[in-house]
PDB file of C-alpha atoms in Angstrom:
ATOM      1  CA  SER B   1       0.060  -0.133  -0.090  1.00  0.00           C
ATOM      2  CA  GLN B   2       1.126   3.501  -0.422  1.00  0.00           C
ATOM      3  CA  GLN B   3       3.223   5.105   2.224  1.00  0.00           C
ATOM      4  CA  GLY B   4       2.571   8.588   1.115  1.00  0.00           C
ATOM      5  CA  GLU B   5      -0.658  10.122  -0.404  1.00  0.00           C
ATOM      6  CA  GLU B   6      -1.064  13.306  -1.892  1.00  0.00           C
ATOM      7  CA  ASP B   7      -4.083  15.562  -1.670  1.00  0.00           C
ATOM      8  CA  PRO B   8      -5.692  16.823  -3.908  1.00  0.00           C
ATOM      9  CA  GLN B   9      -4.768  14.844  -6.912  1.00  0.00           C
ATOM     10  CA  ALA B  10      -5.048  17.943  -9.157  1.00  0.00           C
ATOM     11  CA  LEU B  11      -5.175  21.624  -8.672  1.00  0.00           C
ATOM     12  CA  SER B  12      -5.745  24.502 -10.800  1.00  0.00           C
ATOM     13  CA  ILE B  13      -5.267  28.073  -9.777  1.00  0.00           C
ATOM     14  CA  GLN B  14      -4.662  31.516 -11.108  1.00  0.00           C
ATOM     15  CA  GLU B  15      -1.128  32.875 -11.276  1.00  0.00           C
ATOM     16  CA  GLY B  16      -0.356  34.841  -8.210  1.00  0.00           C
ATOM     17  CA  GLU B  17      -2.363  32.533  -5.993  1.00  0.00           C
ATOM     18  CA  ASN B  18      -0.994  30.379  -3.375  1.00  0.00           C
ATOM     19  CA  ALA B  19      -1.139  26.645  -3.823  1.00  0.00           C
ATOM     20  CA  THR B  20      -1.392  24.164  -0.888  1.00  0.00           C
ATOM     21  CA  MET B  21      -0.878  20.323  -1.214  1.00  0.00           C
ATOM     22  CA  ASN B  22      -1.028  17.793   1.384  1.00  0.00           C
ATOM     23  CA  CYS B  23       0.457  14.598   1.969  1.00  0.00           C
ATOM     24  CA  SER B  24      -0.395  11.934   4.395  1.00  0.00           C
ATOM     25  CA  TYR B  25       1.692   8.771   5.372  1.00  0.00           C
ATOM     26  CA  LYS B  26       1.328   5.608   7.444  1.00  0.00           C
ATOM     27  CA  THR B  27       4.237   4.527   9.443  1.00  0.00           C
ATOM     28  CA  SER B  28       7.116   6.470  11.389  1.00  0.00           C
ATOM     29  CA  ILE B  29       9.670   8.367   9.230  1.00  0.00           C
ATOM     30  CA  ASN B  30      13.209   9.795   9.479  1.00  0.00           C
ATOM     31  CA  ASN B  31      12.350  12.481   6.980  1.00  0.00           C
ATOM     32  CA  LEU B  32       9.964  13.621   4.303  1.00  0.00           C
ATOM     33  CA  GLN B  33      10.666  15.152   1.056  1.00  0.00           C
ATOM     34  CA  TRP B  34       8.854  17.055  -1.663  1.00  0.00           C
ATOM     35  CA  TYR B  35       9.995  16.661  -5.251  1.00  0.00           C
ATOM     36  CA  ARG B  36       8.602  18.197  -8.471  1.00  0.00           C
ATOM     37  CA  GLN B  37       8.335  16.583 -11.739  1.00  0.00           C
ATOM     38  CA  ASN B  38       7.693  18.159 -15.252  1.00  0.00           C
ATOM     39  CA  SER B  39       6.402  16.395 -18.270  1.00  0.00           C
ATOM     40  CA  GLY B  40       6.527  12.985 -16.801  1.00  0.00           C
ATOM     41  CA  ARG B  41      10.454  12.914 -16.555  1.00  0.00           C
ATOM     42  CA  GLY B  42      13.015  13.224 -13.968  1.00  0.00           C
ATOM     43  CA  LEU B  43      12.229  14.408 -10.416  1.00  0.00           C
ATOM     44  CA  VAL B  44      13.774  17.712  -8.955  1.00  0.00           C
ATOM     45  CA  HIS B  45      14.346  17.722  -5.275  1.00  0.00           C
ATOM     46  CA  LEU B  46      12.564  20.812  -3.560  1.00  0.00           C
ATOM     47  CA  ILE B  47      12.994  20.447   0.032  1.00  0.00           C
ATOM     48  CA  LEU B  48      13.409  17.729   2.924  1.00  0.00           C
ATOM     49  CA  ILE B  49      12.186  18.053   6.256  1.00  0.00           C
ATOM     50  CA  ARG B  50      13.178  15.869   9.077  1.00  0.00           C
ATOM     51  CA  SER B  51      11.015  14.133  11.606  1.00  0.00           C
ATOM     52  CA  ASN B  52      12.072  16.611  14.462  1.00  0.00           C
ATOM     53  CA  GLU B  53      11.392  19.589  12.415  1.00  0.00           C
ATOM     54  CA  ARG B  54       7.914  21.222  11.997  1.00  0.00           C
ATOM     55  CA  GLU B  55       8.509  23.748   9.404  1.00  0.00           C
ATOM     56  CA  LYS B  56      10.854  24.566   6.654  1.00  0.00           C
ATOM     57  CA  HIS B  57      11.000  27.413   4.232  1.00  0.00           C
ATOM     58  CA  SER B  58      12.883  27.486   0.762  1.00  0.00           C
ATOM     59  CA  GLY B  59      12.066  30.552  -1.234  1.00  0.00           C
ATOM     60  CA  ARG B  60       8.515  30.681  -2.190  1.00  0.00           C
ATOM     61  CA  LEU B  61       8.121  27.191  -0.600  1.00  0.00           C
ATOM     62  CA  ARG B  62       6.855  26.462   3.012  1.00  0.00           C
ATOM     63  CA  VAL B  63       6.764  22.776   4.113  1.00  0.00           C
ATOM     64  CA  THR B  64       5.183  21.916   7.563  1.00  0.00           C
ATOM     65  CA  LEU B  65       5.277  18.462   9.055  1.00  0.00           C
ATOM     66  CA  ASP B  66       2.907  17.225  11.717  1.00  0.00           C
ATOM     67  CA  THR B  67       4.313  13.805  12.927  1.00  0.00           C
ATOM     68  CA  SER B  68       1.283  13.400  15.360  1.00  0.00           C
ATOM     69  CA  LYS B  69      -1.012  13.425  12.378  1.00  0.00           C
ATOM     70  CA  LYS B  70       1.435  11.830   9.915  1.00  0.00           C
ATOM     71  CA  SER B  71       0.935  14.587   7.344  1.00  0.00           C
ATOM     72  CA  SER B  72       2.969  17.247   5.655  1.00  0.00           C
ATOM     73  CA  SER B  73       1.867  20.322   3.469  1.00  0.00           C
ATOM     74  CA  LEU B  74       3.588  22.147   0.778  1.00  0.00           C
ATOM     75  CA  LEU B  75       2.618  25.607   0.346  1.00  0.00           C
ATOM     76  CA  ILE B  76       3.770  27.434  -2.860  1.00  0.00           C
ATOM     77  CA  THR B  77       3.297  31.195  -2.545  1.00  0.00           C
ATOM     78  CA  ALA B  78       2.702  33.827  -5.415  1.00  0.00           C
ATOM     79  CA  SER B  79       2.583  31.045  -7.913  1.00  0.00           C
ATOM     80  CA  ARG B  80       3.750  31.263 -11.609  1.00  0.00           C
ATOM     81  CA  ALA B  81       2.813  29.496 -14.677  1.00  0.00           C
ATOM     82  CA  ALA B  82       6.296  27.941 -14.348  1.00  0.00           C
ATOM     83  CA  ASP B  83       5.319  26.247 -11.149  1.00  0.00           C
ATOM     84  CA  THR B  84       2.954  23.950 -13.307  1.00  0.00           C
ATOM     85  CA  ALA B  85       4.001  20.474 -12.526  1.00  0.00           C
ATOM     86  CA  SER B  86       3.332  17.211 -10.684  1.00  0.00           C
ATOM     87  CA  TYR B  87       4.580  17.522  -7.022  1.00  0.00           C
ATOM     88  CA  PHE B  88       5.289  14.273  -4.955  1.00  0.00           C
ATOM     89  CA  CYS B  89       6.067  13.592  -1.293  1.00  0.00           C
ATOM     90  CA  ALA B  90       8.445  10.844  -0.579  1.00  0.00           C
ATOM     91  CA  THR B  91       8.697   9.319   2.818  1.00  0.00           C
ATOM     92  CA  ASP B  92      11.151   6.751   4.075  1.00  0.00           C
ATOM     93  CA  PHE B  93      10.354   3.863   6.499  1.00  0.00           C
ATOM     94  CA  SER B  94      11.843   4.607   9.895  1.00  0.00           C
ATOM     95  CA  GLY B  95      15.403   3.071  10.123  1.00  0.00           C
ATOM     96  CA  THR B  96      15.709   1.938   6.350  1.00  0.00           C
ATOM     97  CA  TYR B  97      16.893   3.749   3.176  1.00  0.00           C
ATOM     98  CA  LYS B  98      13.665   2.819   1.262  1.00  0.00           C
ATOM     99  CA  TYR B  99      11.783   5.743  -0.070  1.00  0.00           C
ATOM    100  CA  ILE B 100       8.150   5.319  -0.983  1.00  0.00           C
ATOM    101  CA  PHE B 101       6.592   8.080  -3.444  1.00  0.00           C
ATOM    102  CA  GLY B 102       2.885   9.008  -3.256  1.00  0.00           C
ATOM    103  CA  THR B 103       0.732   9.358  -6.478  1.00  0.00           C
ATOM    104  CA  GLY B 104       1.342  13.135  -6.654  1.00  0.00           C
ATOM    105  CA  THR B 105      -0.817  16.269  -7.156  1.00  0.00           C
ATOM    106  CA  ARG B 106      -0.822  17.851 -10.472  1.00  0.00           C
ATOM    107  CA  LEU B 107      -0.717  21.604 -10.114  1.00  0.00           C
ATOM    108  CA  LYS B 108      -1.645  23.798 -12.985  1.00  0.00           C
ATOM    109  CA  VAL B 109      -1.057  27.415 -12.677  1.00  0.00           C
ATOM    110  CA  LEU B 110      -2.907  29.503 -15.203  1.00  0.00           C
ATOM    111  CA  ALA B 111      -1.539  32.832 -16.505  1.00  0.00           C
TER     112      ALA B 111
ATOM    113  CA  GLY U   1      29.459  18.424 -11.738  1.00  0.00           C
ATOM    114  CA  ALA U   2      27.349  16.191 -14.164  1.00  0.00           C
ATOM    115  CA  GLY U   3      24.080  14.818 -12.961  1.00  0.00           C
ATOM    116  CA  VAL U   4      22.538  11.427 -13.291  1.00  0.00           C
ATOM    117  CA  SER U   5      22.455  10.244 -16.716  1.00  0.00           C
ATOM    118  CA  GLN U   6      20.293   7.649 -18.254  1.00  0.00           C
ATOM    119  CA  SER U   7      20.322   5.886 -21.705  1.00  0.00           C
ATOM    120  CA  PRO U   8      18.665   5.573 -24.020  1.00  0.00           C
ATOM    121  CA  SER U   9      16.221   8.213 -23.374  1.00  0.00           C
ATOM    122  CA  ASN U  10      13.458   6.382 -25.267  1.00  0.00           C
ATOM    123  CA  LYS U  11      13.312   2.800 -26.271  1.00  0.00           C
ATOM    124  CA  VAL U  12      10.572   1.012 -28.330  1.00  0.00           C
ATOM    125  CA  THR U  13      10.663  -2.685 -28.390  1.00  0.00           C
ATOM    126  CA  GLU U  14       8.381  -5.685 -29.487  1.00  0.00           C
ATOM    127  CA  LYS U  15       6.850  -7.906 -26.991  1.00  0.00           C
ATOM    128  CA  GLY U  16       9.125 -10.624 -25.938  1.00  0.00           C
ATOM    129  CA  LYS U  17      12.384  -9.032 -26.711  1.00  0.00           C
ATOM    130  CA  ASP U  18      14.970  -8.172 -23.840  1.00  0.00           C
ATOM    131  CA  VAL U  19      15.891  -4.509 -23.031  1.00  0.00           C
ATOM    132  CA  GLU U  20      18.721  -3.188 -21.158  1.00  0.00           C
ATOM    133  CA  LEU U  21      18.577   0.289 -19.413  1.00  0.00           C
ATOM    134  CA  ARG U  22      21.619   2.109 -18.277  1.00  0.00           C
ATOM    135  CA  CYS U  23      22.123   4.663 -15.373  1.00  0.00           C
ATOM    136  CA  ASP U  24      25.263   6.636 -14.569  1.00  0.00           C
ATOM    137  CA  PRO U  25      24.855   7.934 -11.007  1.00  0.00           C
ATOM    138  CA  ILE U  26      26.402  11.262  -9.761  1.00  0.00           C
ATOM    139  CA  SER U  27      30.240  10.462  -9.024  1.00  0.00           C
ATOM    140  CA  GLY U  28      30.849   9.563  -5.270  1.00  0.00           C
ATOM    141  CA  HIS U  29      27.262   8.546  -4.865  1.00  0.00           C
ATOM    142  CA  THR U  30      27.154   5.225  -3.085  1.00  0.00           C
ATOM    143  CA  ALA U  31      23.337   4.731  -3.232  1.00  0.00           C
ATOM    144  CA  LEU U  32      21.393   4.105  -6.348  1.00  0.00           C
ATOM    145  CA  TYR U  33      17.732   3.412  -6.952  1.00  0.00           C
ATOM    146  CA  TRP U  34      15.658   2.409  -9.773  1.00  0.00           C
ATOM    147  CA  TYR U  35      11.962   3.434  -9.932  1.00  0.00           C
ATOM    148  CA  ARG U  36       9.248   2.744 -12.431  1.00  0.00           C
ATOM    149  CA  GLN U  37       6.476   5.303 -13.350  1.00  0.00           C
ATOM    150  CA  SER U  38       3.255   4.517 -15.142  1.00  0.00           C
ATOM    151  CA  LEU U  39       1.447   7.033 -16.994  1.00  0.00           C
ATOM    152  CA  GLY U  40      -0.147   9.383 -14.650  1.00  0.00           C
ATOM    153  CA  GLN U  41       1.033   7.419 -11.635  1.00  0.00           C
ATOM    154  CA  GLY U  42       3.596   7.739  -8.805  1.00  0.00           C
ATOM    155  CA  LEU U  43       6.985   6.259  -8.473  1.00  0.00           C
ATOM    156  CA  GLU U  44       7.244   2.613  -7.839  1.00  0.00           C
ATOM    157  CA  PHE U  45      10.336   1.431  -6.131  1.00  0.00           C
ATOM    158  CA  LEU U  46      12.235  -1.249  -7.865  1.00  0.00           C
ATOM    159  CA  ILE U  47      15.619  -2.030  -6.539  1.00  0.00           C
ATOM    160  CA  TYR U  48      18.232  -0.158  -4.361  1.00  0.00           C
ATOM    161  CA  PHE U  49      22.201  -0.752  -4.340  1.00  0.00           C
ATOM    162  CA  GLN U  50      24.275   0.673  -1.398  1.00  0.00           C
ATOM    163  CA  GLY U  51      28.064   0.277  -1.575  1.00  0.00           C
ATOM    164  CA  ASN U  52      29.261  -3.340  -1.534  1.00  0.00           C
ATOM    165  CA  SER U  53      25.949  -4.525   0.130  1.00  0.00           C
ATOM    166  CA  ALA U  54      23.656  -6.989  -1.281  1.00  0.00           C
ATOM    167  CA  PRO U  55      20.921  -5.016  -3.263  1.00  0.00           C
ATOM    168  CA  ASP U  56      17.437  -4.735  -2.076  1.00  0.00           C
ATOM    169  CA  LYS U  57      15.414  -6.404  -4.881  1.00  0.00           C
ATOM    170  CA  SER U  58      12.055  -6.390  -3.064  1.00  0.00           C
ATOM    171  CA  GLY U  59      10.518  -4.045  -5.563  1.00  0.00           C
ATOM    172  CA  LEU U  60      11.326  -6.017  -8.679  1.00  0.00           C
ATOM    173  CA  PRO U  61       7.826  -6.923 -10.071  1.00  0.00           C
ATOM    174  CA  SER U  62       8.753 -10.377 -11.630  1.00  0.00           C
ATOM    175  CA  ASP U  63      11.850 -12.336 -12.351  1.00  0.00           C
ATOM    176  CA  ARG U  64      12.029 -10.922 -15.706  1.00  0.00           C
ATOM    177  CA  PHE U  65      13.531  -8.011 -14.031  1.00  0.00           C
ATOM    178  CA  SER U  66      16.988  -7.856 -12.901  1.00  0.00           C
ATOM    179  CA  ALA U  67      19.697  -5.230 -11.996  1.00  0.00           C
ATOM    180  CA  GLU U  68      23.226  -5.096 -11.562  1.00  0.00           C
ATOM    181  CA  ARG U  69      25.767  -2.224 -10.459  1.00  0.00           C
ATOM    182  CA  THR U  70      29.378  -2.833 -11.665  1.00  0.00           C
ATOM    183  CA  GLY U  71      32.195  -1.381  -9.721  1.00  0.00           C
ATOM    184  CA  GLY U  72      29.866   0.437  -7.526  1.00  0.00           C
ATOM    185  CA  SER U  73      29.014   3.003 -10.364  1.00  0.00           C
ATOM    186  CA  VAL U  74      27.203   2.364 -13.535  1.00  0.00           C
ATOM    187  CA  SER U  75      23.877   0.400 -13.112  1.00  0.00           C
ATOM    188  CA  THR U  76      21.980  -1.755 -15.804  1.00  0.00           C
ATOM    189  CA  LEU U  77      18.357  -2.615 -15.399  1.00  0.00           C
ATOM    190  CA  THR U  78      17.387  -5.562 -17.637  1.00  0.00           C
ATOM    191  CA  ILE U  79      14.083  -6.591 -18.681  1.00  0.00           C
ATOM    192  CA  GLN U  80      13.568  -9.984 -20.131  1.00  0.00           C
ATOM    193  CA  ARG U  81      10.777 -11.299 -22.440  1.00  0.00           C
ATOM    194  CA  THR U  82       9.184  -7.681 -22.148  1.00  0.00           C
ATOM    195  CA  GLN U  83       5.281  -7.270 -21.960  1.00  0.00           C
ATOM    196  CA  GLN U  84       3.232  -4.487 -22.770  1.00  0.00           C
ATOM    197  CA  GLU U  85       2.415  -3.879 -19.076  1.00  0.00           C
ATOM    198  CA  ASP U  86       6.152  -3.012 -18.686  1.00  0.00           C
ATOM    199  CA  SER U  87       5.669   0.215 -20.631  1.00  0.00           C
ATOM    200  CA  ALA U  88       6.540   2.883 -18.477  1.00  0.00           C
ATOM    201  CA  VAL U  89       9.200   5.516 -17.587  1.00  0.00           C
ATOM    202  CA  TYR U  90      12.135   3.997 -15.702  1.00  0.00           C
ATOM    203  CA  LEU U  91      13.853   6.452 -13.510  1.00  0.00           C
ATOM    204  CA  CYS U  92      17.163   6.064 -11.787  1.00  0.00           C
ATOM    205  CA  ALA U  93      18.413   8.111  -8.887  1.00  0.00           C
ATOM    206  CA  SER U  94      21.655   8.384  -6.728  1.00  0.00           C
ATOM    207  CA  SER U  95      22.476   9.676  -3.297  1.00  0.00           C
ATOM    208  CA  LEU U  96      25.187  10.018  -0.800  1.00  0.00           C
ATOM    209  CA  GLU U  97      25.356   7.380   1.829  1.00  0.00           C
ATOM    210  CA  SER U  98      23.997   8.467   5.124  1.00  0.00           C
ATOM    211  CA  SER U  99      23.805   6.772   8.591  1.00  0.00           C
ATOM    212  CA  GLY U 100      20.986   8.861   9.634  1.00  0.00           C
ATOM    213  CA  GLY U 101      18.621   7.660   7.102  1.00  0.00           C
ATOM    214  CA  VAL U 102      17.745   8.490   3.372  1.00  0.00           C
ATOM    215  CA  GLU U 103      19.127  11.484   1.932  1.00  0.00           C
ATOM    216  CA  THR U 104      18.226  13.645  -1.214  1.00  0.00           C
ATOM    217  CA  GLN U 105      17.976  11.650  -4.243  1.00  0.00           C
ATOM    218  CA  TYR U 106      19.147  13.075  -7.491  1.00  0.00           C
ATOM    219  CA  PHE U 107      17.232  11.773 -10.468  1.00  0.00           C
ATOM    220  CA  GLY U 108      18.179  11.156 -13.993  1.00  0.00           C
ATOM    221  CA  PRO U 109      15.715  12.138 -16.924  1.00  0.00           C
ATOM    222  CA  GLY U 110      14.360   8.664 -17.218  1.00  0.00           C
ATOM    223  CA  THR U 111      14.000   6.096 -20.070  1.00  0.00           C
ATOM    224  CA  ARG U 112      10.666   5.934 -21.463  1.00  0.00           C
ATOM    225  CA  LEU U 113       9.980   2.382 -22.561  1.00  0.00           C
ATOM    226  CA  LEU U 114       7.230   1.371 -24.787  1.00  0.00           C
ATOM    227  CA  VAL U 115       6.645  -2.211 -25.528  1.00  0.00           C
ATOM    228  CA  LEU U 116       4.476  -2.861 -28.657  1.00  0.00           C
TER     229      LEU U 116
END
């Protein structure tokens, strides 16, 4: 079964608006990462948040982690058309190297 | 430096043929992963190599799939007697070894496999 599940599956917003995506997982983790994928090819790492962290920022990205709820959110502020992509969360099983990816959120930013 | 590279970028083959997909990880990265992504889906873990340890093959979907990593660097994923359901994008990623858990993975551009 999936370790990470993103919500919503698809999101369409206007340029300049904020986009929020959520990820839920099932087991204990060491860290959680968010990746972006354009055009169904290679993934680009966005941000890593460790299990003892609650919030991280990187540019227009803000990631939160709530280990009690086993959930994370990715916020993209002031979205741009270039942010159009699929966004995946990936979690490791605590104590292992195995990374499990969710099914992704397809974000479309309309100019 | 150079990122993860994969070849070929696209492969079209006939059902029943064998295919080999290649991955060149980032120099110095000891961990290497193979994933499969079907159209519109998430990534499916296939296999993991870490240094000289035995690989974790738990994600390989059938015994038609195999992978090797020579000299701790280049990896080849082989699919024997390909089936149409093998059609997908095959992604390779590498990362630095970490004792504290999984670190950032750097992905290649993928090989898009189409089995006719």
